[in-house]
Amino acid sequence: MADENEQQSACEAGRDEQHCKCRQRRAAAEAAAANASAAQQPAAHHCTCKHDGAAEAGEGEAHHCKCKHGDAEESGDEQPKHCACKHDAEGHAISTEPHLGYVADLASLIEIQPESTVSRVVMREDGLRVVLFGFDKDQALSEHTAAMPVTIQVLEGKLRVGGEGREVELVPGGVVYLSARLPHTVYAVEPSKMLLSMFDNRG
């Protein structure tokens, strides 16, 4: 009787081992099939857009471009979008379709800080960059140049803008144009908010 029990246990152990090996082989086959299928998938497009619509991705992840303009192509629902947008010299997406951009109440988007000069970009469209500046009284931008043509407007306060050997006092309602690479200065006669428009034609 003992011999029969030992034989039965050995048989069960053999079946279990065979079953285990069978499961391992099946798992290996499934993994190989999955790898082969992945190899046939087209590589995800790594979008280098830097505009607000481009989703951030960690290192090693695909950047899922969310462009909703220009020549952006959508792939399947679960696939990254393949960005075909045109880009300016800094890599920002440029729309290829007519569209309207709008920012309301510019002056409310920046605050004047004591004894400081602060700035923020509020619009970036088709090579146009719009930047707001807040100057406390007597704050200044020392002589510098821009790589592109710019215009300066005052939303609040008074600025003194110098360039090409002359100075103008700029108040709300006026505009100053500065050609590319023209050395110029900006001085706040009183606490002021400035609108700088930069026209990047280097794309």
GROMACS .gro file of C-alpha atoms in nm:
model
  203
    1MET     CA    1   0.000   0.000   0.000
    2ALA     CA    2   0.287   0.232   0.081
    3ASP     CA    3   0.445   0.164  -0.258
    4GLU     CA    4   0.120   0.261  -0.432
    5ASN     CA    5   0.097   0.589  -0.235
    6GLU     CA    6   0.457   0.674  -0.320
    7GLN     CA    7   0.397   0.597  -0.685
    8GLN     CA    8   0.082   0.812  -0.689
    9SER     CA    9   0.266   1.100  -0.522
   10ALA     CA   10   0.546   1.069  -0.774
   11CYS     CA   11   0.297   1.075  -1.059
   12GLU     CA   12   0.124   1.383  -0.919
   13ALA     CA   13   0.457   1.554  -0.871
   14GLY     CA   14   0.553   1.470  -1.225
   15ARG     CA   15   0.226   1.609  -1.359
   16ASP     CA   16   0.268   1.925  -1.150
   17GLU     CA   17   0.621   1.973  -1.279
   18GLN     CA   18   0.509   1.912  -1.635
   19HIS     CA   19   0.218   2.153  -1.588
   20CYS     CA   20   0.454   2.413  -1.442
   21LYS     CA   21   0.693   2.380  -1.736
   22CYS     CA   22   0.400   2.406  -1.972
   23ARG     CA   23   0.285   2.731  -1.809
   24GLN     CA   24   0.638   2.870  -1.827
   25ARG     CA   25   0.664   2.786  -2.197
   26ARG     CA   26   0.325   2.945  -2.262
   27ALA     CA   27   0.422   3.261  -2.073
   28ALA     CA   28   0.748   3.283  -2.266
   29ALA     CA   29   0.563   3.240  -2.595
   30GLU     CA   30   0.312   3.514  -2.504
   31ALA     CA   31   0.595   3.750  -2.406
   32ALA     CA   32   0.775   3.683  -2.734
   33ALA     CA   33   0.456   3.749  -2.930
   34ALA     CA   34   0.400   4.076  -2.743
   35ASN     CA   35   0.756   4.189  -2.814
   36ALA     CA   36   0.719   4.106  -3.182
   37SER     CA   37   0.395   4.303  -3.198
   38ALA     CA   38   0.557   4.603  -3.026
   39ALA     CA   39   0.847   4.592  -3.269
   40GLN     CA   40   0.605   4.627  -3.558
   41GLN     CA   41   0.446   4.942  -3.407
   42PRO     CA   42   0.575   5.273  -3.551
   43ALA     CA   43   0.794   5.468  -3.311
   44ALA     CA   44   0.608   5.735  -3.114
   45HIS     CA   45   0.671   6.087  -3.243
   46HIS     CA   46   0.860   6.297  -2.991
   47CYS     CA   47   0.714   6.642  -3.036
   48THR     CA   48   0.955   6.923  -2.952
   49CYS     CA   49   0.687   7.191  -2.945
   50LYS     CA   50   0.736   7.442  -2.666
   51HIS     CA   51   0.400   7.609  -2.693
   52ASP     CA   52   0.127   7.583  -2.430
   53GLY     CA   53  -0.055   7.305  -2.616
   54ALA     CA   54   0.236   7.062  -2.602
   55ALA     CA   55   0.201   6.817  -2.313
   56GLU     CA   56   0.497   6.764  -2.086
   57ALA     CA   57   0.650   6.420  -2.066
   58GLY     CA   58   0.917   6.271  -1.846
   59GLU     CA   59   1.250   6.141  -1.965
   60GLY     CA   60   1.205   5.847  -2.198
   61GLU     CA   61   0.837   5.919  -2.257
   62ALA     CA   62   0.679   6.037  -2.578
   63HIS     CA   63   0.567   6.398  -2.586
   64HIS     CA   64   0.200   6.392  -2.679
   65CYS     CA   65   0.154   6.701  -2.891
   66LYS     CA   66  -0.188   6.860  -2.843
   67CYS     CA   67  -0.164   7.098  -3.134
   68LYS     CA   68  -0.510   7.194  -3.253
   69HIS     CA   69  -0.396   7.409  -3.541
   70GLY     CA   70  -0.174   7.410  -3.844
   71ASP     CA   71  -0.082   7.078  -4.001
   72ALA     CA   72  -0.100   6.871  -3.683
   73GLU     CA   73  -0.203   6.516  -3.765
   74GLU     CA   74  -0.403   6.302  -3.528
   75SER     CA   75  -0.330   5.932  -3.512
   76GLY     CA   76  -0.547   5.677  -3.332
   77ASP     CA   77  -0.724   5.756  -3.007
   78GLU     CA   78  -0.455   5.584  -2.802
   79GLN     CA   79  -0.162   5.704  -3.011
   80PRO     CA   80   0.039   6.027  -2.971
   81LYS     CA   81  -0.041   6.300  -3.220
   82HIS     CA   82   0.225   6.349  -3.482
   83CYS     CA   83   0.301   6.718  -3.481
   84ALA     CA   84   0.368   6.864  -3.826
   85CYS     CA   85   0.345   7.226  -3.715
   86LYS     CA   86   0.588   7.483  -3.842
   87HIS     CA   87   0.808   7.635  -3.571
   88ASP     CA   88   0.986   7.966  -3.521
   89ALA     CA   89   1.357   8.008  -3.450
   90GLU     CA   90   1.304   7.923  -3.082
   91GLY     CA   91   1.103   7.609  -3.153
   92HIS     CA   92   0.758   7.750  -3.075
   93ALA     CA   93   0.473   7.626  -3.292
   94ILE     CA   94   0.348   7.859  -3.565
   95SER     CA   95  -0.009   7.820  -3.685
   96THR     CA   96  -0.063   7.780  -4.057
   97GLU     CA   97  -0.434   7.864  -4.042
   98PRO     CA   98  -0.598   8.205  -3.990
   99HIS     CA   99  -0.708   8.246  -3.631
  100LEU     CA  100  -0.784   8.513  -3.372
  101GLY     CA  101  -0.589   8.558  -3.049
  102TYR     CA  102  -0.719   8.775  -2.765
  103VAL     CA  103  -0.604   8.879  -2.418
  104ALA     CA  104  -0.838   9.092  -2.207
  105ASP     CA  105  -0.740   9.362  -1.956
  106LEU     CA  106  -0.364   9.349  -2.000
  107ALA     CA  107  -0.287   9.592  -1.718
  108SER     CA  108  -0.446   9.358  -1.463
  109LEU     CA  109  -0.207   9.076  -1.555
  110ILE     CA  110   0.100   9.233  -1.396
  111GLU     CA  111   0.165   9.413  -1.068
  112ILE     CA  112   0.425   9.679  -0.993
  113GLN     CA  113   0.668   9.559  -0.726
  114PRO     CA  114   0.853   9.804  -0.496
  115GLU     CA  115   1.199   9.893  -0.630
  116SER     CA  116   1.175   9.622  -0.894
  117THR     CA  117   1.117   9.548  -1.261
  118VAL     CA  118   0.902   9.244  -1.337
  119SER     CA  119   0.783   9.089  -1.662
  120ARG     CA  120   0.572   8.807  -1.804
  121VAL     CA  121   0.481   8.674  -2.149
  122VAL     CA  122   0.107   8.700  -2.215
  123MET     CA  123   0.083   8.601  -2.582
  124ARG     CA  124   0.287   8.400  -2.830
  125GLU     CA  125   0.140   8.381  -3.180
  126ASP     CA  126   0.293   8.326  -3.527
  127GLY     CA  127   0.627   8.488  -3.446
  128LEU     CA  128   0.466   8.757  -3.227
  129ARG     CA  129   0.556   8.762  -2.860
  130VAL     CA  130   0.377   9.002  -2.626
  131VAL     CA  131   0.545   9.076  -2.293
  132LEU     CA  132   0.417   9.288  -2.003
  133PHE     CA  133   0.659   9.481  -1.782
  134GLY     CA  134   0.596   9.643  -1.446
  135PHE     CA  135   0.840   9.918  -1.340
  136ASP     CA  136   0.853  10.094  -1.007
  137LYS     CA  137   0.957  10.460  -1.022
  138ASP     CA  138   1.321  10.512  -1.128
  139GLN     CA  139   1.359  10.151  -1.242
  140ALA     CA  140   1.523  10.109  -1.582
  141LEU     CA  141   1.642   9.874  -1.853
  142SER     CA  142   2.001   9.968  -1.932
  143GLU     CA  143   2.113   9.994  -2.293
  144HIS     CA  144   2.051   9.671  -2.480
  145THR     CA  145   1.939   9.544  -2.820
  146ALA     CA  146   1.670   9.308  -2.946
  147ALA     CA  147   1.729   9.053  -3.222
  148MET     CA  148   1.396   9.148  -3.379
  149PRO     CA  149   1.182   9.460  -3.435
  150VAL     CA  150   0.976   9.564  -3.132
  151THR     CA  151   0.710   9.814  -3.035
  152ILE     CA  152   0.666   9.966  -2.689
  153GLN     CA  153   0.340  10.100  -2.546
  154VAL     CA  154   0.253  10.225  -2.198
  155LEU     CA  155  -0.059  10.091  -2.029
  156GLU     CA  156  -0.015  10.295  -1.710
  157GLY     CA  157   0.238  10.559  -1.604
  158LYS     CA  158   0.516  10.727  -1.802
  159LEU     CA  159   0.837  10.590  -1.956
  160ARG     CA  160   1.138  10.756  -2.114
  161VAL     CA  161   1.263  10.553  -2.411
  162GLY     CA  162   1.601  10.633  -2.563
  163GLY     CA  163   1.754  10.517  -2.888
  164GLU     CA  164   1.944  10.644  -3.192
  165GLY     CA  165   2.061  10.952  -3.003
  166ARG     CA  166   1.716  11.072  -2.900
  167GLU     CA  167   1.467  11.024  -2.615
  168VAL     CA  168   1.087  11.024  -2.609
  169GLU     CA  169   0.849  11.031  -2.315
  170LEU     CA  170   0.588  10.763  -2.366
  171VAL     CA  171   0.243  10.771  -2.204
  172PRO     CA  172  -0.076  10.570  -2.267
  173GLY     CA  173  -0.196  10.624  -2.623
  174GLY     CA  174   0.150  10.643  -2.783
  175VAL     CA  175   0.375  10.382  -2.940
  176VAL     CA  176   0.750  10.354  -3.003
  177TYR     CA  177   0.900  10.137  -3.276
  178LEU     CA  178   1.256  10.005  -3.249
  179SER     CA  179   1.422   9.823  -3.538
  180ALA     CA  180   1.617   9.502  -3.481
  181ARG     CA  181   1.949   9.542  -3.298
  182LEU     CA  182   1.901   9.913  -3.228
  183PRO     CA  183   2.061   9.993  -2.888
  184HIS     CA  184   1.796  10.147  -2.661
  185THR     CA  185   1.709  10.220  -2.298
  186VAL     CA  186   1.387  10.235  -2.097
  187TYR     CA  187   1.345  10.443  -1.781
  188ALA     CA  188   1.036  10.467  -1.559
  189VAL     CA  189   0.958  10.831  -1.482
  190GLU     CA  190   0.682  10.702  -1.254
  191PRO     CA  191   0.543  10.358  -1.163
  192SER     CA  192   0.449  10.214  -1.502
  193LYS     CA  193   0.315   9.914  -1.690
  194MET     CA  194   0.461   9.856  -2.035
  195LEU     CA  195   0.349   9.643  -2.329
  196LEU     CA  196   0.635   9.509  -2.541
  197SER     CA  197   0.552   9.343  -2.875
  198MET     CA  198   0.833   9.145  -3.041
  199PHE     CA  199   0.807   9.044  -3.406
  200ASP     CA  200   1.022   8.738  -3.471
  201ASN     CA  201   1.076   8.704  -3.845
  202ARG     CA  202   1.369   8.463  -3.810
  203GLY     CA  203   1.158   8.147  -3.856
   0.00000   0.00000   0.00000
